[in-house]
Backbone as numpy.savetxt, mean C-alpha at the origin, in Angstrom:
# Nx Ny Nz CAx CAy CAz Cx Cy Cz
-36.20 -6.78 6.43 -34.94 -6.17 6.07 -35.09 -4.66 6.10
-33.99 -4.03 6.49 -33.96 -2.58 6.59 -33.06 -2.06 5.47
-33.53 -1.04 4.76 -32.73 -0.44 3.70 -31.80 0.60 4.33
-30.49 0.46 4.07 -29.49 1.36 4.63 -28.61 1.90 3.53
-28.15 3.14 3.72 -27.23 3.78 2.79 -25.94 4.09 3.54
-24.84 3.63 3.02 -23.54 3.87 3.65 -23.15 5.33 3.46
-22.70 5.96 4.53 -22.33 7.37 4.46 -20.95 7.58 3.83
-20.17 6.50 3.67 -18.85 6.62 3.07 -18.88 6.28 1.57
-19.36 5.09 1.23 -19.32 4.66 -0.17 -20.67 4.77 -0.88
-21.72 5.19 -0.17 -23.07 5.40 -0.71 -23.74 4.13 -1.24
-23.29 2.98 -0.78 -23.91 1.72 -1.18 -25.28 1.62 -0.53
-26.30 1.33 -1.32 -27.65 1.11 -0.80 -27.81 -0.39 -0.62
-28.19 -0.80 0.59 -28.24 -2.21 0.90 -29.43 -2.52 1.79
-30.07 -3.62 1.52 -31.12 -4.11 2.41 -30.51 -5.20 3.25
-30.19 -4.87 4.49 -29.48 -5.80 5.34 -29.79 -5.55 6.80
-29.57 -6.57 7.58 -29.68 -6.45 9.04 -28.28 -6.30 9.64
-27.26 -6.33 8.81 -25.88 -6.23 9.29 -25.62 -4.83 9.83
-24.61 -4.73 10.69 -24.27 -3.45 11.30 -23.21 -2.70 10.52
-22.57 -3.39 9.55 -21.50 -2.77 8.80 -21.78 -2.88 7.31
-21.31 -1.90 6.56 -21.44 -1.89 5.10 -20.62 -3.05 4.53
-21.22 -3.81 3.61 -20.52 -4.95 3.03 -19.45 -4.51 2.04
-19.51 -3.29 1.55 -18.55 -2.79 0.57 -17.30 -2.23 1.23
-17.46 -1.34 2.21 -16.28 -0.67 2.79 -16.09 -0.93 4.28
-17.03 -1.58 4.94 -16.86 -1.93 6.35 -17.25 -0.85 7.34
-17.82 0.24 6.88 -18.22 1.32 7.76 -19.44 0.93 8.58
-19.45 1.31 9.84 -20.59 1.02 10.70 -21.77 1.90 10.29
-22.94 1.28 10.19 -24.14 2.06 9.87 -24.58 2.90 11.06
-24.14 2.53 12.26 -24.61 3.20 13.46 -23.61 4.20 14.01
-22.48 4.37 13.36 -21.48 5.32 13.83 -21.98 6.74 13.54
-22.04 7.55 14.58 -22.53 8.91 14.40 -21.44 9.89 14.00
-20.21 9.40 13.85 -19.12 10.26 13.43 -18.44 10.94 14.59
-18.84 10.67 15.82 -18.24 11.34 16.97 -16.91 10.73 17.36
-16.58 9.55 16.84 -15.31 8.93 17.16 -14.21 9.56 16.33
-12.98 9.34 16.76 -11.86 9.96 16.07 -11.50 9.25 14.77
-11.97 8.02 14.59 -11.66 7.30 13.36 -12.53 7.83 12.22
-12.01 7.70 11.02 -12.73 8.23 9.87 -13.81 7.28 9.38
-13.77 6.03 9.78 -14.76 5.07 9.31 -14.40 4.42 8.00
-13.28 4.84 7.39 -12.85 4.29 6.12 -11.90 3.14 6.42
-12.16 2.00 5.82 -11.26 0.88 6.04 -9.96 1.12 5.28
-8.86 0.68 5.85 -7.57 0.85 5.19 -7.22 -0.41 4.43
-6.45 -0.23 3.38 -6.03 -1.34 2.54 -4.53 -1.25 2.32
-3.95 -2.35 1.91 -2.53 -2.36 1.58 -2.34 -1.83 0.16
-1.37 -0.96 -0.01 -1.05 -0.44 -1.33 -0.27 -1.51 -2.08
-0.78 -1.94 -3.21 -0.16 -3.05 -3.95 1.21 -2.67 -4.50
1.39 -1.40 -4.85 2.70 -0.98 -5.37 3.75 -1.01 -4.27
3.37 -0.65 -3.04 4.30 -0.71 -1.92 4.70 -2.15 -1.64
3.72 -3.04 -1.66 4.01 -4.45 -1.43 4.90 -5.01 -2.54
4.60 -4.64 -3.78 5.41 -5.11 -4.91 6.83 -4.57 -4.82
7.01 -3.33 -4.40 8.37 -2.77 -4.29 9.15 -3.50 -3.21
8.48 -3.87 -2.13 9.15 -4.63 -1.07 9.59 -6.00 -1.58
8.69 -6.71 -2.25 9.02 -8.05 -2.76 10.12 -7.98 -3.81
10.02 -7.04 -4.73 11.02 -6.91 -5.78 12.35 -6.46 -5.18
12.31 -5.61 -4.16 13.54 -5.19 -3.49 14.25 -6.36 -2.84
13.50 -7.24 -2.20 14.10 -8.43 -1.58 14.67 -9.35 -2.66
13.92 -9.57 -3.73 14.43 -10.41 -4.82 15.69 -9.81 -5.44
15.69 -8.51 -5.63 16.86 -7.85 -6.19 18.06 -7.96 -5.26
17.83 -7.92 -3.96 18.92 -8.05 -3.00 19.52 -9.45 -3.07
18.67 -10.44 -3.21 19.14 -11.82 -3.28 19.86 -12.07 -4.61
19.38 -11.47 -5.68 19.92 -11.73 -7.02 20.88 -10.64 -7.51
21.26 -9.68 -6.66 22.10 -8.55 -7.05 21.55 -7.88 -8.30
20.30 -7.50 -8.24 19.61 -7.03 -9.43 19.64 -5.53 -9.64
20.37 -5.08 -10.64 20.33 -3.66 -11.00 18.95 -3.28 -11.50
18.39 -4.11 -12.36 17.08 -3.81 -12.93 15.99 -3.91 -11.87
16.05 -4.95 -11.03 15.05 -5.11 -9.98 15.13 -3.97 -8.97
16.33 -3.50 -8.68 16.48 -2.36 -7.78 15.82 -1.12 -8.33
16.01 -0.87 -9.62 15.39 0.30 -10.24 13.87 0.18 -10.23
13.37 -1.01 -10.49 11.91 -1.22 -10.48 11.37 -1.00 -9.07
12.08 -1.50 -8.06 11.64 -1.32 -6.67 11.59 0.16 -6.30
12.56 0.92 -6.76 12.58 2.36 -6.46 11.41 3.07 -7.13
11.15 2.73 -8.38 10.05 3.37 -9.11 8.70 3.03 -8.46
8.49 1.75 -8.15 7.22 1.34 -7.53 7.04 1.99 -6.16
8.13 2.07 -5.41 8.06 2.69 -4.09 7.71 4.16 -4.19
8.31 4.84 -5.15 8.01 6.27 -5.34 6.55 6.48 -5.74
6.04 5.62 -6.61 4.63 5.72 -7.00 3.71 5.45 -5.81
4.06 4.46 -5.00 3.24 4.14 -3.82 3.26 5.28 -2.82
4.43 5.87 -2.60 4.52 6.99 -1.65 3.70 8.19 -2.13
3.68 8.42 -3.44 2.88 9.52 -3.98 1.39 9.26 -3.74
0.95 8.02 -3.99 -0.45 7.68 -3.73 -0.79 7.82 -2.24
0.13 7.45 -1.40 -0.11 7.53 0.04 -0.17 8.97 0.54
0.59 9.85 -0.10 0.51 11.28 0.25 -0.82 11.88 -0.18
-1.37 11.40 -1.30 -2.64 11.92 -1.79 -3.81 11.45 -0.93
-3.75 10.22 -0.42 -4.81 9.66 0.42 -4.18 9.03 1.66
-3.75 9.84 2.64 -2.99 9.31 3.77 -3.74 8.35 4.67
-5.05 8.46 4.77 -5.78 7.59 5.69 -6.25 6.29 5.03
-5.99 6.12 3.76 -6.50 4.94 3.04 -5.60 3.72 3.17
-4.29 3.95 3.19 -3.35 2.84 3.12 -2.73 2.54 4.48
-2.47 1.25 4.74 -1.95 0.85 6.04 -0.56 0.25 5.97
0.12 0.31 4.84 1.46 -0.29 4.74 2.49 0.72 4.24
2.54 1.86 4.90 3.49 2.90 4.52 4.93 2.44 4.69
5.18 1.59 5.67 6.52 1.09 5.91 7.03 0.21 4.78
6.15 -0.50 4.11 6.57 -1.37 3.01 7.14 -0.54 1.86
6.59 0.62 1.62 7.11 1.49 0.55 8.49 2.00 0.91
8.69 2.35 2.18 10.00 2.84 2.61 11.05 1.74 2.54
10.71 0.55 3.01 11.65 -0.56 2.96 11.94 -0.95 1.51
10.92 -0.91 0.64 11.13 -1.18 -0.78 12.08 -0.19 -1.41
11.97 1.09 -1.01 12.87 2.12 -1.53 14.30 1.87 -1.07
14.48 1.58 0.21 15.82 1.33 0.75 16.44 0.09 0.10
15.65 -0.97 -0.01 16.17 -2.18 -0.66 16.50 -1.94 -2.13
15.71 -1.12 -2.80 16.01 -0.79 -4.20 17.33 -0.06 -4.34
17.61 0.86 -3.41 18.89 1.58 -3.43 20.04 0.62 -3.14
19.84 -0.25 -2.14 20.87 -1.24 -1.81 21.09 -2.17 -3.00
20.02 -2.55 -3.69 20.14 -3.40 -4.88 21.00 -2.73 -5.95
20.78 -1.45 -6.17 21.56 -0.73 -7.18 23.04 -0.68 -6.80
23.32 -0.41 -5.54 24.71 -0.33 -5.09 25.38 -1.70 -5.17
24.69 -2.74 -4.66 25.25 -4.09 -4.71 25.42 -4.56 -6.15
24.47 -4.25 -7.00 24.57 -4.62 -8.40 25.72 -3.93 -9.10
25.94 -2.65 -8.75 27.06 -1.92 -9.35 28.39 -2.53 -8.91
28.52 -2.90 -7.64 29.73 -3.56 -7.17 29.93 -4.92 -7.85
28.85 -5.63 -8.03 28.91 -6.93 -8.68 29.38 -6.81 -10.12
28.80 -5.87 -10.83 29.19 -5.64 -12.23 30.64 -5.13 -12.30
31.01 -4.27 -11.34 32.39 -3.77 -11.30 33.39 -4.87 -11.01
33.00 -5.85 -10.22 33.91 -6.96 -9.90 34.10 -7.87 -11.10
33.10 -7.98 -11.92 33.20 -8.85 -13.10 34.09 -8.22 -14.17
33.94 -6.92 -14.36 34.70 -6.26 -15.44 35.90 -5.64 -14.87
């Protein structure tokens, strides 16, 4: 076994594998490629805002729309701080749009009742 240290996450590992088991970075990448070597992940807040936005649209949810907007805003802020880390930027945008639509539809629904 060969002892290797990941240049991204600093994990020390005795392995014959070509990639870090923690972050997926190639041990043999010399950095000359245009990619950063950091694996991207889905932002859970963006995914949650998308799901809650869809549920709010189906249920005419004023509260769900507001939650979708807040989660989307938090996800977008995290994505601006670490732009190369997250791979689902579109989910945050769609969650925001659906949250706004939820608020408008919910307001019309409440207005129709009263």
